[in-house]
DNA sequence: GGGTTGTCGATTGTTGACGATCGACGATTG
DNA sequence: CAATCGTCGATCGTCAACAATCGACAACCC
């Protein structure tokens, strides 16, 4: 949390963040936090008034958000929070399988002891909330866990793409509000993944990561009451 | 080439394309065609005057272009065509390996005879220009070939991501204008890829596609005079 | 003369206003 | 009474003007 208490920090903040960027981040936060419902219409002037700015920066933020897949724009109608269909979620999972496999391999190849410590710490936290079957914080921690893994590859483009996909999947999950459980199994898989990283077996880690996504997709399918026997 | 000769087409065109979108596409074209140099500064008002519109739509187009990775924005300074570093190109190739492997597998799993025909046609064209060592048209055909393959997966998100990566790689290539040859080897690999698709061997196709990216990266490294012995 | 500081033109950031378009509501007609 | 058409309010698309910021050049001081 970057607090702007000192003038120095405030200066850097003002220099780096433009109005449209700030608006973009705030709207993104609102969408991901569920403050704006899926499919809901985003009123340009209402938002600009809410932020006490004009419509220009809001429109620019909309363009960024559209490109990153969070909203959809209809000409002369406005922008809406995107609704991710089942088919699309499926396609995203296909991508995640490939990307997570890559993440597993790359992290195994280049992870530092410090980074592995971070992973262990996150796993411990997740263990705690999983024991209490506390889905909401578990979900957040899970996101952080996978995000860190993506970061540890050192591949910034990968991180960007990965985050966008996760965001869109989040959009899909928000439709059915069930957080589909399987917390214990998930933690077991995480443990196996980190173990694979520590053992420096690149290919094995890749398979492990991919398997985790596959299992994760299965859990989701189950929660949404559809079987993928094919 | 979508000609707007009939009023019906023009209507659809006007309805779907907004000014910012048009500008975005045009600037994207200019960048990829090399009409604007790498690192070059994009003058907001100059562009708006050139298109006979105001600065608003241009600014919105900039936001989209930034999010898609073609330009970089510096606050109070303007936007510049992004310069893709060697490190970044490397990272993109890592991603391409994973994505192309996925593409190979998925296309093999679901390609229709018609689609395979399209691939054959493209390969034949490439053969012709390769025989003449005509790099420029070969390059364009190669892009189309891979783009079609991505499309044939039916995974729209994959297509979007793939195209962005290809665009950024193109940005990198534009730095050193050498189109790094190896045309014959490239066509051989393409033939092997399509053969794998036709034989319906999913895993083999995946490996073949990945290998093509690896070889392609090697050729680039060579052309840029750096060895990857590590 | 080297370095610093003030000033200026150019460009970006932001705004408020105007015209165009859309969806909804109510009037009209068969 | 139902279906269609016209009108109206709300919202989007676009624009032109204003304010803030930057880089460069020149004047100034030591």
Coordinates of C-alpha atoms (C1' of nucleotides) in Angstrom, one line a residue, chain A residues 44 55 59 76, chain D residues 11-14:
Chain A
X44 CA -19.6 8.1 -18.2
X55 CA -15.5 12.9 -19.1
X59 CA -13.3 7.9 -21.7
X76 CA -23.4 5.1 -29.0
Chain D
dT11 C1' -26.3 9.8 -23.2
dC12 C1' -22.5 9.4 -26.3
dG13 C1' -19.1 11.3 -29.9
dT14 C1' -16.6 15.2 -31.1

